[in-house]
mmCIF file of C-alpha atoms and ligand atoms in Angstrom:
data_model
loop_
_atom_site.group_PDB
_atom_site.id
_atom_site.type_symbol
_atom_site.label_atom_id
_atom_site.label_comp_id
_atom_site.label_asym_id
_atom_site.label_seq_id
_atom_site.Cartn_x
_atom_site.Cartn_y
_atom_site.Cartn_z
ATOM 1 C CA UNK A 4 124.004 157.767 89.932
ATOM 2 C CA UNK A 5 122.254 154.571 90.875
ATOM 3 C CA UNK A 6 121.816 152.721 94.163
ATOM 4 C CA UNK A 7 120.460 149.240 94.745
ATOM 5 C CA UNK A 8 118.859 148.062 97.941
ATOM 6 C CA UNK A 9 120.602 145.743 100.344
ATOM 7 C CA UNK A 10 119.761 144.517 103.830
ATOM 8 C CA UNK A 11 122.987 142.908 104.931
ATOM 9 C CA UNK A 12 126.659 142.796 103.936
ATOM 10 C CA UNK A 13 126.223 139.828 101.605
ATOM 11 C CA UNK A 14 123.540 141.566 99.575
ATOM 12 C CA UNK A 15 125.604 144.798 99.680
ATOM 13 C CA UNK A 16 128.497 142.863 98.162
ATOM 14 C CA UNK A 17 126.227 141.742 95.326
ATOM 15 C CA UNK A 18 125.187 145.346 94.756
ATOM 16 C CA UNK A 19 128.815 146.367 94.475
ATOM 17 C CA UNK A 20 129.681 143.388 92.224
ATOM 18 C CA UNK A 21 126.819 144.257 89.832
ATOM 19 C CA UNK A 22 128.300 147.724 89.297
ATOM 20 C CA UNK A 23 125.792 150.021 91.028
ATOM 21 C CA UNK A 24 127.259 153.301 92.236
ATOM 22 C CA UNK A 25 125.993 152.942 95.773
ATOM 23 C CA UNK A 26 124.221 150.628 98.274
ATOM 24 C CA UNK A 27 120.741 151.635 99.486
ATOM 25 C CA UNK A 28 120.581 150.431 103.093
ATOM 26 C CA UNK A 29 116.861 149.966 102.807
ATOM 27 C CA UNK A 30 114.587 149.953 105.841
ATOM 28 C CA UNK A 31 111.969 148.092 103.845
ATOM 29 C CA UNK A 32 114.394 145.281 103.003
ATOM 30 C CA UNK A 33 115.871 145.090 106.460
ATOM 31 C CA UNK A 34 112.400 144.911 108.042
ATOM 32 C CA UNK A 35 111.353 142.244 105.517
ATOM 33 C CA UNK A 36 114.519 140.258 106.186
ATOM 34 C CA UNK A 37 113.584 140.288 109.889
ATOM 35 C CA UNK A 38 110.024 139.221 109.017
ATOM 36 C CA UNK A 39 108.385 142.403 110.349
ATOM 37 C CA UNK A 40 106.611 145.326 108.715
ATOM 38 C CA UNK A 41 108.506 148.417 107.698
ATOM 39 C CA UNK A 42 106.693 150.474 110.298
ATOM 40 C CA UNK A 43 109.251 151.584 112.929
ATOM 41 C CA UNK A 44 109.158 148.127 114.455
ATOM 42 C CA UNK A 45 112.924 147.626 114.369
ATOM 43 C CA UNK A 46 115.000 149.756 116.624
ATOM 44 C CA UNK A 47 117.524 152.357 115.509
ATOM 45 C CA UNK A 48 120.292 150.088 116.711
ATOM 46 C CA UNK A 49 119.188 147.284 114.440
ATOM 47 C CA UNK A 50 119.232 149.650 111.420
ATOM 48 C CA UNK A 51 122.466 151.211 112.483
ATOM 49 C CA UNK A 52 124.302 147.916 113.129
ATOM 50 C CA UNK A 53 123.368 146.544 109.725
ATOM 51 C CA UNK A 54 124.330 149.777 108.019
ATOM 52 C CA UNK A 55 127.703 149.789 109.775
ATOM 53 C CA UNK A 56 128.306 146.209 108.800
ATOM 54 C CA UNK A 57 127.585 147.015 105.170
ATOM 55 C CA UNK A 58 129.873 150.059 105.269
ATOM 56 C CA UNK A 59 132.657 147.834 106.580
ATOM 57 C CA UNK A 60 132.187 145.290 103.799
ATOM 58 C CA UNK A 61 131.929 147.320 100.584
ATOM 59 C CA UNK A 62 133.992 150.086 98.966
ATOM 60 C CA UNK A 63 131.143 151.903 97.243
ATOM 61 C CA UNK A 64 129.130 154.528 99.223
ATOM 62 C CA UNK A 65 126.324 153.357 101.470
ATOM 63 C CA UNK A 66 123.189 155.546 101.509
ATOM 64 C CA UNK A 67 121.455 154.992 104.844
ATOM 65 C CA UNK A 68 117.688 154.954 105.099
ATOM 66 C CA UNK A 69 117.042 156.494 108.522
ATOM 67 C CA UNK A 70 113.228 156.579 108.049
ATOM 68 C CA UNK A 71 111.860 159.485 110.138
ATOM 69 C CA UNK A 72 115.106 159.817 112.105
ATOM 70 C CA UNK A 73 113.650 157.609 114.863
ATOM 71 C CA UNK A 74 111.747 160.378 116.604
ATOM 72 C CA UNK A 75 111.966 164.138 116.841
ATOM 73 C CA UNK A 76 114.872 166.535 116.037
ATOM 74 C CA UNK A 77 116.674 165.445 119.261
ATOM 75 C CA UNK A 78 116.576 161.804 118.139
ATOM 76 C CA UNK A 79 117.717 162.867 114.669
ATOM 77 C CA UNK A 80 120.728 164.698 116.084
ATOM 78 C CA UNK A 81 121.943 161.583 117.896
ATOM 79 C CA UNK A 82 121.001 159.182 115.086
ATOM 80 C CA UNK A 83 122.800 161.110 112.351
ATOM 81 C CA UNK A 84 125.988 161.289 114.423
ATOM 82 C CA UNK A 85 125.867 157.521 114.849
ATOM 83 C CA UNK A 86 125.362 156.998 111.086
ATOM 84 C CA UNK A 87 128.215 159.395 110.262
ATOM 85 C CA UNK A 88 130.478 157.422 112.618
ATOM 86 C CA UNK A 89 129.267 154.153 111.111
ATOM 87 C CA UNK A 90 130.565 155.288 107.712
ATOM 88 C CA UNK A 91 127.406 156.185 105.831
ATOM 89 C CA UNK A 92 128.028 158.391 102.768
ATOM 90 C CA UNK A 93 124.493 159.818 102.848
ATOM 91 C CA UNK A 94 121.396 159.682 105.015
ATOM 92 C CA UNK A 95 117.800 159.836 103.777
ATOM 93 C CA UNK A 96 115.205 161.210 106.213
ATOM 94 C CA UNK A 97 111.478 161.375 105.459
ATOM 95 C CA UNK A 98 108.852 163.843 106.572
ATOM 96 C CA UNK A 99 106.415 161.379 108.136
ATOM 97 C CA UNK A 100 105.463 160.928 111.752
ATOM 98 C CA UNK A 101 107.317 158.507 113.946
ATOM 99 C CA UNK A 102 106.250 155.714 114.123
ATOM 100 C CA UNK A 103 106.003 155.520 110.377
ATOM 101 C CA UNK A 104 104.259 153.193 108.031
ATOM 102 C CA UNK A 105 105.830 151.958 104.780
ATOM 103 C CA UNK A 106 105.158 154.028 101.693
ATOM 104 C CA UNK A 107 103.885 151.460 99.231
ATOM 105 C CA UNK A 108 101.434 149.641 101.521
ATOM 106 C CA UNK A 109 97.891 149.805 100.304
ATOM 107 C CA UNK A 110 95.805 151.875 102.739
ATOM 108 C CA UNK A 111 98.930 152.653 104.773
ATOM 109 C CA UNK A 112 99.034 155.218 107.600
ATOM 110 C CA UNK A 113 100.687 158.141 105.859
ATOM 111 C CA UNK A 114 100.836 161.185 108.106
ATOM 112 C CA UNK A 115 103.209 164.060 107.492
ATOM 113 C CA UNK A 116 104.861 166.185 110.187
ATOM 114 C CA UNK A 117 104.643 169.970 109.816
ATOM 115 C CA UNK A 118 107.175 171.713 107.585
ATOM 116 C CA UNK A 119 108.431 173.624 110.663
ATOM 117 C CA UNK A 120 109.049 170.436 112.567
ATOM 118 C CA UNK A 121 110.789 168.766 109.638
ATOM 119 C CA UNK A 122 112.965 171.841 109.017
ATOM 120 C CA UNK A 123 114.102 171.539 112.630
ATOM 121 C CA UNK A 124 114.963 167.901 111.952
ATOM 122 C CA UNK A 125 116.909 168.920 108.867
ATOM 123 C CA UNK A 126 118.879 171.509 110.831
ATOM 124 C CA UNK A 127 119.609 168.929 113.563
ATOM 125 C CA UNK A 128 120.784 166.465 110.909
ATOM 126 C CA UNK A 129 123.032 169.051 109.201
ATOM 127 C CA UNK A 130 124.533 169.980 112.543
ATOM 128 C CA UNK A 131 125.184 166.335 113.325
ATOM 129 C CA UNK A 132 126.849 165.812 109.919
ATOM 130 C CA UNK A 133 129.302 168.581 110.867
ATOM 131 C CA UNK A 134 132.172 168.671 108.391
ATOM 132 C CA UNK A 135 131.914 164.974 107.593
ATOM 133 C CA UNK A 136 130.820 165.481 103.951
ATOM 134 C CA UNK A 137 127.882 163.165 104.550
ATOM 135 C CA UNK A 138 125.079 164.054 102.159
ATOM 136 C CA UNK A 139 121.696 164.837 103.667
ATOM 137 C CA UNK A 140 118.817 163.746 101.483
ATOM 138 C CA UNK A 141 115.448 165.092 102.628
ATOM 139 C CA UNK A 142 112.529 162.996 101.472
ATOM 140 C CA UNK A 143 109.017 164.256 101.084
ATOM 141 C CA UNK A 144 106.161 161.818 101.312
ATOM 142 C CA UNK A 145 103.597 164.443 100.236
ATOM 143 C CA UNK A 146 102.615 162.464 97.105
ATOM 144 C CA UNK A 147 102.518 159.190 99.066
ATOM 145 C CA UNK A 148 100.219 160.823 101.634
ATOM 146 C CA UNK A 149 97.920 162.096 98.849
ATOM 147 C CA UNK A 150 98.681 165.726 99.719
ATOM 148 C CA UNK A 151 99.239 166.651 96.061
ATOM 149 C CA UNK A 152 101.829 168.160 93.799
ATOM 150 C CA UNK A 153 101.716 171.699 95.182
ATOM 151 C CA UNK A 154 102.368 170.433 98.718
ATOM 152 C CA UNK A 155 105.207 168.234 97.432
ATOM 153 C CA UNK A 156 106.807 171.205 95.686
ATOM 154 C CA UNK A 157 106.246 173.512 98.662
ATOM 155 C CA UNK A 158 107.784 171.020 101.102
ATOM 156 C CA UNK A 159 110.701 170.213 98.790
ATOM 157 C CA UNK A 160 111.533 173.898 98.399
ATOM 158 C CA UNK A 161 111.339 174.421 102.178
ATOM 159 C CA UNK A 162 113.687 171.454 102.793
ATOM 160 C CA UNK A 163 116.085 172.662 100.110
ATOM 161 C CA UNK A 164 116.071 176.131 101.687
ATOM 162 C CA UNK A 165 116.735 174.537 105.095
ATOM 163 C CA UNK A 166 119.954 173.106 103.662
ATOM 164 C CA UNK A 167 119.199 169.562 102.443
ATOM 165 C CA UNK A 168 121.731 168.504 99.818
ATOM 166 C CA UNK A 169 119.245 166.500 97.745
ATOM 167 C CA UNK A 170 115.467 166.052 97.642
ATOM 168 C CA UNK A 171 113.846 162.608 97.375
ATOM 169 C CA UNK A 172 110.310 162.712 96.060
ATOM 170 C CA UNK A 173 108.550 159.412 96.523
ATOM 171 C CA UNK A 174 105.522 158.396 94.439
ATOM 172 C CA UNK A 175 103.364 155.280 94.523
ATOM 173 C CA UNK A 176 101.598 156.040 91.218
ATOM 174 C CA UNK A 177 102.013 153.272 88.699
ATOM 175 C CA UNK A 178 103.035 155.742 85.980
ATOM 176 C CA UNK A 179 105.780 158.437 86.259
ATOM 177 C CA UNK A 180 103.221 161.217 85.607
ATOM 178 C CA UNK A 181 103.168 162.955 89.000
ATOM 179 C CA UNK A 182 106.918 162.522 89.384
ATOM 180 C CA UNK A 183 107.530 164.113 85.990
ATOM 181 C CA UNK A 184 105.146 166.927 86.819
ATOM 182 C CA UNK A 185 107.247 167.503 89.930
ATOM 183 C CA UNK A 186 110.570 167.603 88.055
ATOM 184 C CA UNK A 187 109.123 169.895 85.388
ATOM 185 C CA UNK A 188 108.056 172.413 88.062
ATOM 186 C CA UNK A 189 111.226 172.037 90.171
ATOM 187 C CA UNK A 190 113.259 175.204 89.722
ATOM 188 C CA UNK A 191 115.846 174.792 92.514
ATOM 189 C CA UNK A 192 119.364 173.617 91.803
ATOM 190 C CA UNK A 193 119.030 170.941 94.523
ATOM 191 C CA UNK A 194 119.171 167.569 92.792
ATOM 192 C CA UNK A 195 116.200 165.209 92.858
ATOM 193 C CA UNK A 196 116.256 161.560 93.923
ATOM 194 C CA UNK A 197 113.612 158.993 92.959
ATOM 195 C CA UNK A 198 112.652 155.435 93.957
ATOM 196 C CA UNK A 199 110.786 154.141 90.889
ATOM 197 C CA UNK A 200 109.425 150.920 92.418
ATOM 198 C CA UNK A 201 105.771 151.597 91.514
ATOM 199 C CA UNK A 202 106.596 152.920 88.052
ATOM 200 C CA UNK A 203 109.436 150.637 86.867
ATOM 201 C CA UNK A 204 108.858 151.561 83.215
ATOM 202 C CA UNK A 205 110.637 154.846 83.999
ATOM 203 C CA UNK A 206 114.304 154.045 83.446
ATOM 204 C CA UNK A 207 117.651 155.677 84.162
ATOM 205 C CA UNK A 208 117.905 157.229 80.693
ATOM 206 C CA UNK A 209 114.523 158.940 81.089
ATOM 207 C CA UNK A 210 115.537 160.100 84.571
ATOM 208 C CA UNK A 211 118.668 161.676 83.155
ATOM 209 C CA UNK A 212 116.676 163.402 80.434
ATOM 210 C CA UNK A 213 114.749 165.391 83.072
ATOM 211 C CA UNK A 214 118.044 167.138 83.894
ATOM 212 C CA UNK A 215 116.898 167.202 87.553
ATOM 213 C CA UNK A 216 117.161 163.628 88.737
ATOM 214 C CA UNK A 217 120.690 162.771 89.863
ATOM 215 C CA UNK A 218 120.087 159.580 91.813
ATOM 216 C CA UNK A 219 117.844 156.588 91.049
ATOM 217 C CA UNK A 220 117.329 154.219 93.996
ATOM 218 C CA UNK A 221 116.103 150.672 93.325
ATOM 219 C CA UNK A 222 114.257 150.125 96.572
ATOM 220 C CA UNK A 223 113.640 146.426 97.043
ATOM 221 C CA UNK A 224 114.664 144.362 94.019
ATOM 222 C CA UNK A 225 117.185 142.343 95.952
ATOM 223 C CA UNK A 226 114.802 140.951 98.496
ATOM 224 C CA UNK A 227 112.141 140.371 95.863
ATOM 225 C CA UNK A 228 114.549 138.434 93.694
ATOM 226 C CA UNK A 229 115.703 136.513 96.747
ATOM 227 C CA UNK A 230 112.208 135.530 97.863
ATOM 228 C CA UNK A 231 111.266 134.397 94.384
ATOM 229 C CA UNK A 232 114.378 132.231 93.852
ATOM 230 C CA UNK A 233 114.330 130.722 97.367
ATOM 231 C CA UNK A 234 110.675 129.827 96.959
ATOM 232 C CA UNK A 235 111.350 128.163 93.616
ATOM 233 C CA UNK A 236 114.413 126.288 94.896
ATOM 234 C CA UNK A 237 112.764 125.089 98.123
ATOM 235 C CA UNK A 238 109.660 123.951 96.235
ATOM 236 C CA UNK A 239 111.751 122.012 93.768
ATOM 237 C CA UNK A 240 113.725 120.261 96.488
ATOM 238 C CA UNK A 241 110.475 119.294 98.225
ATOM 239 C CA UNK A 242 109.064 118.065 94.900
ATOM 240 C CA UNK A 243 112.182 116.099 93.990
ATOM 241 C CA UNK A 244 112.823 114.917 97.558
ATOM 242 C CA UNK A 245 116.438 115.767 96.828
ATOM 243 C CA UNK A 246 118.721 118.616 95.770
ATOM 244 C CA UNK A 247 120.250 117.206 92.566
ATOM 245 C CA UNK A 248 117.878 119.178 90.311
ATOM 246 C CA UNK A 249 118.739 122.518 91.819
ATOM 247 C CA UNK A 250 122.419 122.095 92.508
ATOM 248 C CA UNK A 251 123.721 123.485 89.220
ATOM 249 C CA UNK A 252 121.110 126.269 89.148
ATOM 250 C CA UNK A 253 121.816 127.894 92.501
ATOM 251 C CA UNK A 254 125.099 129.553 93.534
ATOM 252 C CA UNK A 255 127.895 127.161 94.371
ATOM 253 C CA UNK A 256 129.302 126.739 97.853
ATOM 254 C CA UNK A 257 132.595 128.032 96.442
ATOM 255 C CA UNK A 258 130.837 131.207 95.312
ATOM 256 C CA UNK A 259 129.396 131.768 98.781
ATOM 257 C CA UNK A 260 132.765 131.168 100.443
ATOM 258 C CA UNK A 261 134.308 133.789 98.127
ATOM 259 C CA UNK A 262 131.533 136.243 99.041
ATOM 260 C CA UNK A 263 132.276 135.642 102.730
ATOM 261 C CA UNK A 264 135.644 137.251 102.105
ATOM 262 C CA UNK A 265 137.751 134.124 101.820
ATOM 263 C CA UNK A 266 140.610 135.920 100.022
ATOM 264 C CA UNK A 267 140.960 138.272 102.943
ATOM 265 C CA UNK A 268 141.011 135.467 105.488
ATOM 266 C CA UNK A 269 143.584 133.561 103.460
ATOM 267 C CA UNK A 270 145.863 136.598 103.456
ATOM 268 C CA UNK A 271 145.522 136.830 107.273
ATOM 269 C CA UNK A 272 146.155 133.062 107.635
ATOM 270 C CA UNK A 273 149.291 133.328 105.536
ATOM 271 C CA UNK A 274 150.635 136.215 107.512
ATOM 272 C CA UNK A 275 149.921 135.107 111.071
ATOM 273 C CA UNK A 276 149.278 131.394 111.364
ATOM 274 C CA UNK A 277 152.185 129.039 111.832
HETATM 275 C C1 SPV B 5 113.049 151.550 101.522
HETATM 276 O O1 SPV B 5 113.522 150.834 100.635
HETATM 277 O O2 SPV B 5 113.141 151.296 102.740
HETATM 278 C C2 SPV B 5 112.373 152.817 101.140
HETATM 279 C C3 SPV B 5 111.745 152.906 99.825
HETATM 280 O O3 SPV B 5 112.328 153.693 101.964
HETATM 281 S S1 SPV B 5 110.071 152.411 100.034
HETATM 282 O O4 SPV B 5 110.062 151.076 100.607
HETATM 283 O O5 SPV B 5 109.451 152.459 98.737
HETATM 284 O O6 SPV B 5 109.475 153.364 100.940
HETATM 285 MG MG1 MG B 6 112.602 153.012 103.889
#
């Protein structure tokens, strides 16, 4: 399975249109879209509202990034219920301290909570999922924090034993080496999830060949593509002192109106307006 990052319903629609299996409701992208660091600056409500809006807009599953669960196990219990009610198909919770720092930031503040504390958070999340079928993905940041492969394996096993449905192992190495070492040593039946942002040369086929990785999340490619193309378009319009040169290159107004759900509104108009 594959998931692509989105930070609002429009980008979630593009994820669905492109044929990904799921939307990754990325905290990194949402924070970036709000112009703030991905460091627990936005509130849970801001994350939740955007996730709910995405769930309402697309038919494919939405995997919610709930960061650290916005606090301790008590916060997690409330948060996961809210996400279940918002329509999330899965929630990903990471074993860092709240407030967190983003994983790929150079020299970032990467501090892990104890395994005991995180197991409590997993149990709270599972309880809050109830019989909803929402998938709980426990994410270890052991490699990100520089704690090493043994710690990553130890934590992943503990989280799997605590009942997590899948284990996300994040790595910021620029080759897939440490990630592959993890999958080779992983003996549990709990599937592995990866976010190969730092090691993009590792593709879906190679992931499948490990026999362990069942979900590949593309963490931030939407917002990176968006920033690049907006920059280029804005610069060209400034340069040309006009929009003629970019008009046929960028999406048409008609395209945007269609993405806004025009067909749906037309059906409503036809049915109810006189
Ligand atoms: C996100 O996209 O918000 C993630 C992945 O959690 S990363 O930014 O690499 O931590
Ligand atoms: Mg995140």
